[in-house]
Amino acid sequence: MHYKELCIPFLLSLLLSFGHTLEPYDLLYDNGIEAYYRSDFHKLTPWDLNFASAMLHRAACVQQCEEGSLGALSRHRVTEDIKSEFYRRIPYNFLQRAYFKLNQLDKAAEAAHTFFMANPEHMEIRQNLKSYHVNSDTPLVDRESRVYMDEYQTGIKLYDQEQYEQAIKHFEEALKGYYHADVECRAMCAGPQKFDEYEYVDYSATLFEGIADHYMQILVCEHECVRDLSTRPGRLSPIENFLPLHYDFLQFSYYRVGDHVKALECAKSYLLFHPNDMDVSENVSFYESFVSDYMDPADVRPRKEAEEFVRRHRLESEILHSAADGLGFAYNEPDFWVTGGARQDENRIPSGSELMDVTGLLSGKKAVQRIDRELREGGPLVYNGVRLVHSSDHLNGTQRVQLDDVIAEDECEELRGVANTINVAGDGYRGKTSPHTPNEKFEGATVLKALKFAYEGRLPMKSARLFYDVSEKARQIVQSYFMLNSTLYFSYTHLVCRTALQGQQDNRNDLSHPIHADNCLLDPEANECWRESPAYTYRDYSALLYLNGDFDGGEFVFTEMDAKTVTASIKPKCGRLVGFSSGGENPHGVKAVTKGQRCAVALWFTLDPMYRELERLQADEVIRALDQESKGRSVESSINPKDEL
């Protein structure tokens, strides 16, 4: 109680020391973007996004402070989209451009470097960094770096140079930083949670069920801080065995400097994570033979923080598995301490032999994504006139096809007219007009929207019907060519156009759409594609039906899983269709559109009827009703098209 009484005045003084109103950081971010597009670059002052101070203010004002200082509790909640943009460091991309416009090249370089560390595949930033930093001797600083990870990497370098005393200092600092970051990570889990398995409107849990559900969400978040703290910026997969390796490197380093007690302490700490590791167990016996001359080896215990960490981690795991068994709580626990098979950092000290050197960090490379069904292709193309141009073999991959003459020139022209009539900037990307690159405008529309425009008289019904029919034609072709044994359903249908923005095309090195996979999160460094949220994991096949080729750039490319090695490049043209399976076996992207407008019908399909596109089902009902009307049949008992629109 006394602690609370002492803290509250301090927190209030901290709050009052800031002479401005507390504003949500996503509002500040939106204001910054608006200023950027108005060319008001002075408004983007250094790190004016104020994320850290906003978080401190909000924490200081919980309950006692917030209502007293700001009035009623705000209903404001930062959206997942904004959180994602900060996680991907998107604000720094705007900052580097703003600083460049202000001719503050050192600050532009620093902002670009911070963005680049989380987006190493971004070619435009890479080129910008070279131009900003060409005449500067100032070392670049990553404003969002994790200090404990930097200390660890420095320790590795010193270790490889056999500078063990210096390496020890950095490994020890890395451990302190890691455990401090773990406390912060777990604290951030205590906020509102999203219940992925429940529809909020239908959620009717009792008090204790609701508490259990919320606590399980928090516990999962806290338990998986291990993964988050081991993952470098811009990567999806963590450094394997990250925390235990600190103790592994330390046990060997302390031995090399003659401190056998600490060597034994660290070796025992490592065994808390890997109790069956025979190599380190032999090291323990070896160290004990030295220590036993002047003390009881049993008195040397693993480090307290490691014992507490592992004990808590195992208890959390038991609770989560109990909840999964008894409460129907879905949780699949990853292997947090995976070592990639045989230990590749052989810090082993066999009795009576010389010491062995460490080879360094684990590489952790994993197998390329595999499709868990029988792969076939070469089935009939269903429609007369459609031509097979290239199969998977020529496109250097798996489950890929290029077809021509799927639709005619007049149909392409009519669909482009539809696009220019109904397409909305940022459609499908929550209104973000340039979701993939600031150098192009993105516009799109769905089939149901086309039918709605037609019903309102703003678009010929014939044109809206063409959009519907062409997408169905593409679905039938893909299903037949890949010889699928089950029905292929629409997951999403999108008429899209990408337009090059004038005055922003000089020396472009970015992509119109970055390299990605359609049903998993591509991780080039780990040579893996993670089929997990937020990826559209239910998508099985994808297709693009192009409507024109009168633009510069815009080639569709397949790559290896490194997201760099191009295996096939396809130039769009009217009536050309590219179809492929949606997984990590087919990373793909779009080169920059540097002049003109590139339009296509983008299609994603699923084999699971549970994930059929809702708007497509509504469009099907509208089409059936219109067909009945056209045949002169009574529609009194049928669905009214207006009801679906």
XYZ file of C-alpha atoms in Angstrom:
645
model
C 0.000 0.000 0.000
C 2.790 2.410 0.902
C 4.459 1.545 -2.390
C 1.320 2.485 -4.317
C 0.977 5.761 -2.405
C 4.569 6.666 -3.231
C 4.321 5.681 -6.871
C 1.155 7.491 -7.873
C 2.452 11.045 -7.184
C 5.623 10.184 -9.053
C 3.687 8.897 -12.055
C 1.457 11.964 -11.990
C 4.488 14.230 -11.990
C 5.888 12.234 -14.891
C 2.640 12.688 -16.767
C 2.403 16.394 -16.045
C 5.993 16.936 -17.147
C 4.818 16.461 -20.708
C 3.143 19.658 -21.797
C 0.751 18.232 -24.332
C -2.407 16.136 -24.493
C -1.995 12.366 -24.588
C -2.715 11.249 -28.150
C -2.896 7.687 -29.534
C 0.219 6.869 -31.524
C -1.764 5.624 -34.533
C -3.451 9.060 -34.745
C -0.018 10.693 -34.719
C 1.040 8.229 -37.425
C -1.980 9.048 -39.616
C -1.311 12.781 -39.198
C 2.306 12.196 -40.196
C 1.283 10.353 -43.370
C -1.159 13.122 -44.295
C 1.622 15.671 -43.790
C 3.918 13.577 -45.954
C 1.491 13.544 -48.875
C 1.002 17.314 -48.464
C 4.809 17.658 -48.742
C 4.792 19.157 -45.227
C 8.014 17.428 -44.291
C 8.810 19.609 -41.283
C 5.859 18.073 -39.461
C 7.683 14.737 -39.337
C 10.107 15.754 -36.601
C 12.626 13.171 -35.376
C 10.724 10.195 -33.933
C 7.642 12.402 -33.542
C 5.461 9.332 -33.713
C 5.905 9.316 -29.916
C 5.221 5.617 -29.527
C 7.355 5.150 -26.412
C 6.019 8.140 -24.508
C 2.428 7.258 -25.427
C 2.945 3.800 -23.972
C 4.517 5.221 -20.778
C 1.705 7.740 -20.344
C -0.983 5.143 -20.800
C 0.696 2.774 -18.318
C 1.084 5.591 -15.762
C -2.553 6.556 -16.039
C -4.209 3.181 -15.589
C -7.158 3.528 -13.190
C -5.969 6.159 -10.680
C -4.362 8.529 -13.184
C -6.182 8.199 -16.493
C -9.676 9.174 -15.438
C -8.451 11.918 -13.128
C -6.279 13.568 -15.773
C -8.172 12.872 -19.000
C -11.761 12.274 -17.982
C -13.718 9.125 -18.832
C -11.725 6.148 -20.064
C -11.161 6.280 -23.810
C -12.716 3.604 -25.987
C -9.866 4.041 -28.390
C -8.017 0.866 -29.341
C -5.118 0.738 -31.755
C -6.021 -1.469 -34.730
C -4.116 -4.600 -35.698
C -3.225 -2.934 -39.023
C -1.440 -0.065 -37.278
C 0.325 -2.451 -34.903
C 1.481 -4.418 -37.935
C 2.826 -1.285 -39.632
C 4.861 -0.381 -36.564
C 6.102 -3.950 -36.245
C 7.282 -3.786 -39.876
C 8.753 -0.303 -39.227
C 6.728 1.326 -42.020
C 6.877 4.785 -40.353
C 10.639 4.860 -40.932
C 10.067 4.518 -44.669
C 8.062 7.757 -44.616
C 10.647 9.410 -42.368
C 13.564 8.611 -44.664
C 11.718 10.166 -47.603
C 10.759 13.242 -45.592
C 14.331 13.793 -44.392
C 15.556 13.398 -47.954
C 13.139 16.106 -49.121
C 14.528 18.340 -46.362
C 18.088 17.511 -47.488
C 18.920 16.028 -44.064
C 20.753 13.053 -45.497
C 22.288 11.722 -42.261
C 18.863 11.491 -40.661
C 17.431 10.056 -43.879
C 20.152 7.392 -43.831
C 19.435 6.547 -40.198
C 15.696 6.201 -40.814
C 16.306 4.184 -43.997
C 18.744 1.904 -42.169
C 16.234 1.288 -39.369
C 13.569 0.377 -41.940
C 15.994 -1.753 -43.939
C 16.985 -3.882 -40.936
C 13.409 -5.201 -40.798
C 12.901 -5.195 -44.581
C 16.173 -6.441 -46.109
C 14.460 -7.477 -49.351
C 13.344 -3.885 -50.076
C 15.474 -2.972 -53.087
C 14.538 0.723 -53.211
C 15.670 1.269 -49.609
C 18.922 -0.513 -50.344
C 19.596 1.904 -53.207
C 18.536 4.902 -51.111
C 20.973 3.923 -48.373
C 23.836 3.943 -50.841
C 22.950 7.430 -52.081
C 22.325 8.897 -48.601
C 25.484 7.532 -47.048
C 27.906 7.980 -49.925
C 29.685 10.998 -48.396
C 29.193 10.242 -44.706
C 31.543 8.646 -42.208
C 28.856 8.466 -39.510
C 28.039 4.862 -38.548
C 24.413 3.941 -39.153
C 22.232 3.335 -36.095
C 19.243 1.012 -35.916
C 16.790 2.984 -33.790
C 14.789 -0.150 -32.979
C 17.664 -2.537 -32.307
C 17.420 -5.079 -29.509
C 20.478 -4.374 -27.396
C 20.686 -7.868 -25.921
C 20.769 -9.357 -29.425
C 23.542 -6.950 -30.457
C 25.518 -7.952 -27.343
C 25.038 -11.622 -28.211
C 26.237 -11.173 -31.793
C 29.282 -9.225 -30.554
C 30.013 -12.028 -28.109
C 29.900 -14.557 -30.965
C 32.423 -12.567 -32.986
C 34.824 -12.257 -30.041
C 34.356 -15.934 -29.245
C 35.291 -16.915 -32.801
C 38.427 -14.760 -32.400
C 39.222 -16.631 -29.153
C 38.968 -13.395 -27.145
C 37.155 -15.211 -24.362
C 37.350 -12.607 -21.590
C 35.744 -9.967 -23.789
C 33.223 -12.481 -25.138
C 32.145 -13.325 -21.571
C 31.361 -9.666 -20.834
C 29.084 -9.405 -23.871
C 27.345 -12.745 -23.292
C 26.634 -11.762 -19.677
C 25.226 -8.392 -20.769
C 23.142 -10.182 -23.379
C 21.643 -12.436 -20.700
C 20.765 -9.464 -18.480
C 19.152 -7.712 -21.419
C 17.248 -10.823 -22.460
C 15.682 -11.396 -19.045
C 14.769 -7.702 -18.794
C 13.157 -7.844 -22.260
C 11.282 -10.980 -21.188
C 9.695 -9.046 -18.297
C 8.634 -6.282 -20.717
C 7.306 -8.747 -23.287
C 5.187 -10.519 -20.707
C 3.859 -7.225 -19.359
C 2.613 -6.297 -22.840
C 0.489 -9.472 -22.866
C -1.708 -8.220 -20.035
C -3.926 -6.021 -22.206
C -7.138 -6.814 -24.099
C -7.092 -10.107 -25.968
C -8.684 -11.231 -29.215
C -10.575 -14.515 -28.995
C -9.882 -16.045 -32.396
C -12.128 -19.057 -31.847
C -15.262 -17.135 -30.844
C -17.672 -14.781 -32.551
C -18.039 -11.924 -30.080
C -21.759 -11.450 -30.746
C -22.478 -15.121 -29.987
C -20.052 -15.391 -27.084
C -21.981 -16.417 -23.983
C -19.416 -17.756 -21.533
C -20.035 -17.771 -17.807
C -17.879 -15.673 -15.488
C -15.362 -18.420 -14.799
C -15.304 -19.565 -18.433
C -14.668 -15.986 -19.528
C -11.857 -15.587 -17.007
C -10.331 -18.888 -18.114
C -10.548 -17.935 -21.801
C -8.911 -14.561 -21.207
C -6.209 -15.998 -18.976
C -5.345 -18.690 -21.516
C -4.898 -16.015 -24.191
C -2.572 -14.063 -21.900
C -0.665 -17.197 -20.936
C -0.112 -18.183 -24.573
C 1.179 -14.685 -25.286
C 3.565 -14.807 -22.306
C 4.691 -18.351 -23.062
C 5.580 -17.439 -26.636
C 7.729 -14.457 -25.651
C 10.542 -16.999 -26.044
C 9.942 -17.006 -29.780
C 9.484 -13.251 -30.076
C 12.675 -12.414 -28.172
C 14.693 -14.843 -30.292
C 13.520 -13.420 -33.625
C 15.533 -10.765 -35.419
C 13.799 -7.751 -37.020
C 12.136 -8.594 -40.310
C 12.452 -12.357 -39.767
C 9.696 -14.858 -39.127
C 11.749 -17.661 -37.638
C 13.728 -17.310 -34.401
C 17.418 -18.027 -33.880
C 17.343 -21.666 -32.893
C 18.158 -22.521 -29.275
C 18.832 -18.825 -28.638
C 18.651 -18.521 -24.840
C 20.350 -21.876 -24.017
C 23.225 -21.043 -26.379
C 24.211 -18.137 -24.128
C 25.024 -20.625 -21.369
C 26.675 -23.010 -23.823
C 29.078 -20.362 -25.091
C 29.701 -19.124 -21.560
C 30.546 -22.553 -20.125
C 33.267 -23.025 -22.709
C 34.530 -19.418 -22.424
C 34.816 -19.595 -18.642
C 36.764 -22.827 -18.962
C 39.176 -21.180 -21.383
C 39.890 -18.363 -18.911
C 40.353 -20.841 -16.057
C 37.146 -20.174 -14.085
C 35.965 -23.761 -13.578
C 33.225 -22.914 -11.077
C 31.432 -20.574 -13.458
C 32.045 -23.005 -16.318
C 30.295 -25.695 -14.283
C 27.518 -23.280 -13.302
C 26.802 -22.375 -16.929
C 27.020 -25.976 -18.142
C 24.453 -27.007 -15.525
C 22.296 -24.058 -16.590
C 22.382 -25.278 -20.197
C 21.288 -28.764 -19.072
C 18.129 -27.276 -17.585
C 16.985 -26.702 -21.167
C 18.531 -29.885 -22.644
C 18.899 -32.440 -19.820
C 19.729 -35.254 -22.270
C 22.597 -33.462 -24.018
C 25.455 -35.959 -23.649
C 28.165 -33.549 -24.786
C 27.470 -30.931 -22.129
C 26.910 -33.671 -19.540
C 30.456 -34.843 -20.250
C 31.630 -31.251 -19.873
C 29.974 -31.131 -16.436
C 31.904 -34.220 -15.337
C 35.103 -32.720 -16.709
C 34.616 -29.427 -14.822
C 33.694 -31.275 -11.612
C 37.043 -33.067 -11.714
C 38.748 -29.657 -11.319
C 36.339 -28.215 -8.770
C 36.384 -31.281 -6.514
C 39.928 -30.408 -5.412
C 38.691 -27.502 -3.297
C 34.864 -27.753 -2.962
C 31.893 -30.073 -3.318
C 30.750 -29.924 -6.986
C 27.159 -30.420 -5.796
C 27.321 -26.965 -4.223
C 27.643 -25.429 -7.690
C 24.063 -24.907 -8.818
C 22.640 -23.750 -12.138
C 22.022 -20.025 -12.244
C 18.986 -18.915 -10.296
C 17.452 -16.906 -13.158
C 17.763 -19.922 -15.482
C 16.166 -22.242 -12.910
C 13.255 -19.865 -12.360
C 12.807 -19.316 -16.091
C 12.708 -23.027 -16.971
C 10.478 -23.864 -13.973
C 7.973 -21.194 -14.985
C 8.122 -22.197 -18.653
C 7.357 -25.843 -17.840
C 4.527 -24.906 -15.486
C 2.975 -22.693 -18.176
C 3.254 -25.553 -20.632
C 1.477 -27.920 -18.224
C -1.349 -25.419 -17.673
C -1.802 -24.841 -21.404
C -1.889 -28.560 -22.171
C -4.352 -29.128 -19.321
C -6.571 -26.384 -20.732
C -6.353 -27.925 -24.180
C -7.416 -31.315 -22.776
C -10.033 -30.211 -20.275
C -11.471 -26.937 -21.554
C -11.302 -27.396 -25.314
C -8.697 -24.654 -25.615
C -6.784 -25.101 -28.888
C -3.008 -24.803 -28.554
C -0.160 -26.520 -30.347
C 3.065 -25.804 -28.522
C 6.138 -25.299 -30.729
C 9.518 -26.707 -29.763
C 11.074 -23.570 -28.305
C 14.496 -25.101 -27.673
C 15.016 -26.920 -30.988
C 18.689 -27.528 -31.756
C 18.369 -28.640 -35.375
C 19.399 -32.258 -34.700
C 23.034 -32.895 -33.806
C 24.694 -30.008 -31.990
C 26.575 -27.921 -34.487
C 28.410 -25.894 -31.841
C 30.500 -28.738 -30.424
C 31.685 -27.178 -27.166
C 32.627 -30.629 -25.962
C 35.595 -31.421 -23.743
C 36.306 -35.187 -23.795
C 38.376 -36.356 -20.828
C 42.069 -36.616 -21.619
C 41.863 -34.821 -24.974
C 42.270 -31.305 -26.351
C 39.433 -28.804 -26.433
C 37.273 -28.548 -29.555
C 36.384 -25.236 -31.206
C 32.881 -23.907 -31.747
C 31.629 -23.700 -35.320
C 29.280 -20.794 -34.577
C 25.547 -20.136 -34.849
C 23.133 -22.785 -35.971
C 21.986 -22.330 -39.533
C 18.505 -23.725 -38.993
C 17.770 -24.206 -42.700
C 14.624 -26.217 -43.261
C 13.122 -28.126 -46.157
C 11.204 -26.351 -48.886
C 7.430 -26.316 -48.464
C 5.736 -29.506 -49.628
C 2.170 -29.947 -50.875
C 0.278 -32.599 -48.926
C -1.717 -33.960 -51.870
C -1.087 -35.778 -55.123
C 0.304 -33.400 -57.738
C -1.023 -33.678 -61.273
C -1.330 -31.362 -64.235
C -2.011 -31.452 -67.942
C -5.775 -31.911 -67.816
C -8.110 -30.547 -70.539
C -8.428 -26.776 -70.905
C -12.241 -27.043 -71.123
C -12.790 -24.167 -73.568
C -11.977 -24.048 -77.284
C -9.235 -21.652 -78.310
C -7.409 -21.567 -74.969
C -3.703 -22.343 -75.598
C -1.179 -23.956 -73.284
C 2.020 -21.892 -73.506
C 4.179 -23.180 -70.642
C 3.801 -25.913 -68.042
C 5.618 -26.316 -64.719
C 8.754 -27.722 -66.362
C 9.313 -24.671 -68.562
C 8.444 -22.334 -65.666
C 11.042 -24.097 -63.493
C 8.704 -25.006 -60.662
C 5.802 -27.054 -59.341
C 2.104 -26.682 -60.164
C 2.536 -23.706 -62.501
C 0.909 -22.980 -65.862
C 0.788 -20.154 -68.414
C -2.169 -20.034 -70.831
C -3.068 -17.601 -73.615
C -6.301 -16.580 -75.369
C -8.477 -17.249 -72.334
C -10.542 -14.185 -73.269
C -10.652 -11.998 -76.388
C -9.460 -8.417 -76.961
C -12.968 -6.950 -76.828
C -13.606 -8.695 -73.507
C -10.360 -7.314 -72.105
C -11.340 -3.828 -73.202
C -14.799 -4.146 -71.663
C -13.389 -5.377 -68.338
C -10.925 -2.497 -68.237
C -13.918 -0.211 -68.669
C -15.556 -1.927 -65.713
C -12.398 -1.399 -63.656
C -12.188 2.292 -64.466
C -15.875 2.708 -63.568
C -16.176 0.841 -60.272
C -12.664 0.352 -58.896
C -11.923 2.077 -55.595
C -8.426 3.083 -54.474
C -7.182 0.785 -51.729
C -10.057 -1.709 -52.062
C -9.148 -4.925 -50.274
C -6.422 -3.130 -48.293
C -8.634 -1.087 -45.936
C -8.391 1.992 -48.103
C -4.604 2.105 -48.401
C -4.160 3.603 -51.855
C -0.547 2.425 -52.110
C -0.416 -0.758 -49.990
C 2.723 -2.224 -51.549
C 4.700 0.748 -52.854
C 4.254 4.545 -52.574
C 5.109 4.830 -56.278
C 1.888 3.275 -57.553
C -1.830 3.613 -56.933
C -3.760 0.411 -56.297
C -7.471 0.067 -57.136
C -9.842 -2.875 -56.979
C -13.437 -4.124 -56.891
C -15.323 -7.376 -56.354
C -17.907 -9.173 -58.500
C -20.725 -8.267 -56.108
C -19.831 -4.592 -56.344
C -19.976 -4.778 -60.159
C -23.458 -6.311 -59.972
C -24.531 -3.610 -57.511
C -23.352 -0.862 -59.876
C -25.187 -2.560 -62.737
C -28.414 -2.872 -60.715
C -28.187 0.854 -59.894
C -27.750 1.686 -63.585
C -24.170 2.936 -63.224
C -22.711 0.061 -65.256
C -24.161 -2.083 -68.071
C -25.446 -5.359 -66.631
C -23.766 -7.100 -69.579
C -20.363 -5.833 -68.383
C -20.942 -6.878 -64.762
C -22.070 -10.299 -65.982
C -18.882 -10.578 -68.081
C -16.764 -10.084 -64.942
C -18.731 -12.873 -63.235
C -18.548 -15.248 -66.217
C -14.836 -14.692 -66.914
C -13.874 -15.473 -63.331
C -15.947 -18.668 -63.440
C -14.251 -19.614 -66.708
C -10.846 -19.198 -65.076
C -11.928 -21.355 -62.107
C -13.035 -24.209 -64.351
C -9.808 -24.072 -66.365
C -7.573 -24.165 -63.265
C -9.577 -27.007 -61.692
C -9.435 -29.055 -64.884
C -5.804 -28.394 -65.821
C -4.477 -29.392 -62.397
C -6.750 -32.464 -62.463
C -8.205 -31.847 -59.001
C -10.406 -34.591 -57.578
C -12.593 -32.184 -55.612
C -14.366 -28.926 -56.381
C -12.307 -25.742 -56.422
C -14.231 -22.927 -54.716
C -13.707 -19.174 -54.943
C -11.896 -17.741 -51.933
C -11.602 -14.182 -53.281
C -12.155 -12.503 -56.647
C -10.705 -9.066 -57.317
C -10.579 -6.856 -60.410
C -7.390 -4.877 -59.804
C -5.361 -2.134 -61.490
C -1.934 -0.746 -60.577
C -1.109 2.709 -61.943
C 2.360 4.274 -62.011
C 2.346 7.680 -60.294
C 3.899 10.435 -62.378
C 7.020 12.063 -61.010
C 7.905 9.091 -58.804
C 9.449 6.652 -61.284
C 13.075 7.825 -61.485
C 15.601 5.216 -60.331
C 12.938 2.898 -58.933
C 14.272 -0.319 -57.433
C 11.224 -1.514 -55.514
C 8.557 -3.991 -56.570
C 4.935 -3.354 -57.420
C 4.085 -6.295 -55.159
C 6.866 -7.761 -52.975
C 7.750 -11.460 -53.211
C 5.316 -13.542 -51.151
C 3.310 -16.760 -51.068
C -0.483 -16.813 -50.988
C -1.221 -19.196 -48.113
C 1.829 -18.928 -45.849
C 4.298 -16.397 -44.440
C 7.452 -16.529 -46.554
C 10.677 -16.608 -44.525
C 13.574 -16.500 -47.019
C 16.293 -16.718 -44.386
C 14.926 -19.954 -42.913
C 14.029 -21.328 -46.363
C 10.543 -21.883 -45.005
C 6.981 -20.691 -45.484
C 4.995 -20.659 -42.246
C 1.400 -21.748 -42.800
C -0.027 -19.779 -39.913
C -2.014 -16.627 -39.191
C -2.203 -13.954 -40.545
C -1.642 -15.826 -43.839
C -4.712 -17.053 -45.755
C -3.868 -20.658 -44.927
C -7.011 -22.061 -46.554
C -6.087 -20.929 -50.073
C -4.956 -23.759 -52.354
C -4.670 -22.324 -55.889
C -4.250 -18.851 -57.369
C -4.689 -17.363 -60.834
C -4.170 -14.042 -62.591
C -6.011 -13.218 -65.803
C -4.397 -10.208 -67.457
C -6.386 -7.558 -69.331
C -3.620 -5.563 -71.026
C 0.069 -5.230 -71.758
C 0.364 -1.563 -72.802
C 2.446 -0.437 -69.822
C 6.104 -0.434 -68.829
C 7.392 -2.957 -66.298
C 4.902 -5.012 -64.313
C 6.285 -8.469 -65.148
C 5.008 -11.314 -62.974
C 7.891 -13.343 -61.501
C 8.295 -16.657 -59.703
C 11.320 -16.963 -57.400
C 13.094 -19.481 -55.243
C 12.269 -19.394 -51.529
C 15.126 -16.949 -51.036
C 12.810 -14.318 -52.610
C 15.703 -13.203 -54.828
C 16.448 -15.878 -57.438
C 13.952 -15.443 -60.295
C 12.945 -18.795 -61.822
C 10.417 -17.482 -64.371
C 9.267 -14.093 -65.634
C 5.962 -13.560 -67.471
C 4.968 -10.403 -69.342
C 1.219 -9.702 -69.006
C -0.975 -9.257 -72.072
C -4.694 -9.448 -72.820
C -6.109 -12.951 -72.290
C -2.995 -14.411 -70.626
C -3.606 -16.488 -67.492
C -1.042 -17.630 -64.935
C -2.221 -20.340 -62.537
C -0.329 -21.985 -59.681
C -0.670 -23.652 -56.284
C -0.744 -21.115 -53.461
C 1.920 -22.428 -51.084
C 5.597 -21.859 -50.385
C 6.532 -23.862 -53.476
C 5.484 -20.827 -55.543
C 6.852 -17.533 -54.177
C 5.941 -14.752 -56.589
C 5.711 -11.001 -57.005
C 5.299 -8.172 -59.497
C 8.031 -5.914 -60.846
C 7.516 -2.164 -60.691
C 4.975 -0.628 -63.059
C 6.897 2.430 -64.211
C 4.471 3.788 -66.824
C 0.783 3.315 -67.512
C -1.822 1.100 -65.889
C -1.700 -2.690 -65.393
C -5.069 -4.450 -64.915
C -5.976 -8.045 -64.137
C -8.585 -10.296 -62.588
C -6.928 -11.764 -59.495
C -8.391 -15.041 -58.245
C -7.754 -17.184 -55.196
C -9.347 -20.602 -54.737
C -9.838 -23.085 -51.903
C -10.622 -26.800 -51.759
C -12.411 -26.307 -48.436
C -16.073 -25.260 -48.857
C -15.990 -23.736 -45.365
C -13.865 -20.882 -46.774
C -15.921 -20.026 -49.843
C -16.084 -16.329 -50.666
C -19.249 -14.889 -49.106
C -19.617 -12.134 -51.709
C -19.332 -14.772 -54.437
C -22.200 -16.760 -52.913
C -24.286 -13.593 -52.857
C -23.332 -12.889 -56.463
C -24.390 -16.436 -57.405
C -27.855 -15.751 -55.959
C -28.117 -12.476 -57.869
C -27.151 -14.172 -61.139
C -29.691 -16.972 -60.585
C -32.431 -14.438 -59.938
C -31.487 -12.438 -63.029
C -31.459 -15.598 -65.142
C -34.970 -16.420 -63.978
C -36.120 -12.913 -64.847
C -34.558 -13.136 -68.298
C -36.465 -16.354 -68.972
C -39.736 -14.666 -68.113
C -40.379 -16.896 -65.112
C -42.143 -15.727 -61.974
C -39.716 -14.689 -59.313
C -42.208 -14.208 -56.489
C -40.714 -17.164 -54.613
C -37.174 -16.455 -55.714
C -34.515 -14.261 -54.209
C -34.820 -10.622 -55.151
C -31.512 -9.410 -56.613
C -31.900 -6.158 -54.695
C -31.976 -8.059 -51.405
C -28.526 -9.481 -52.104
C -27.116 -6.108 -53.130
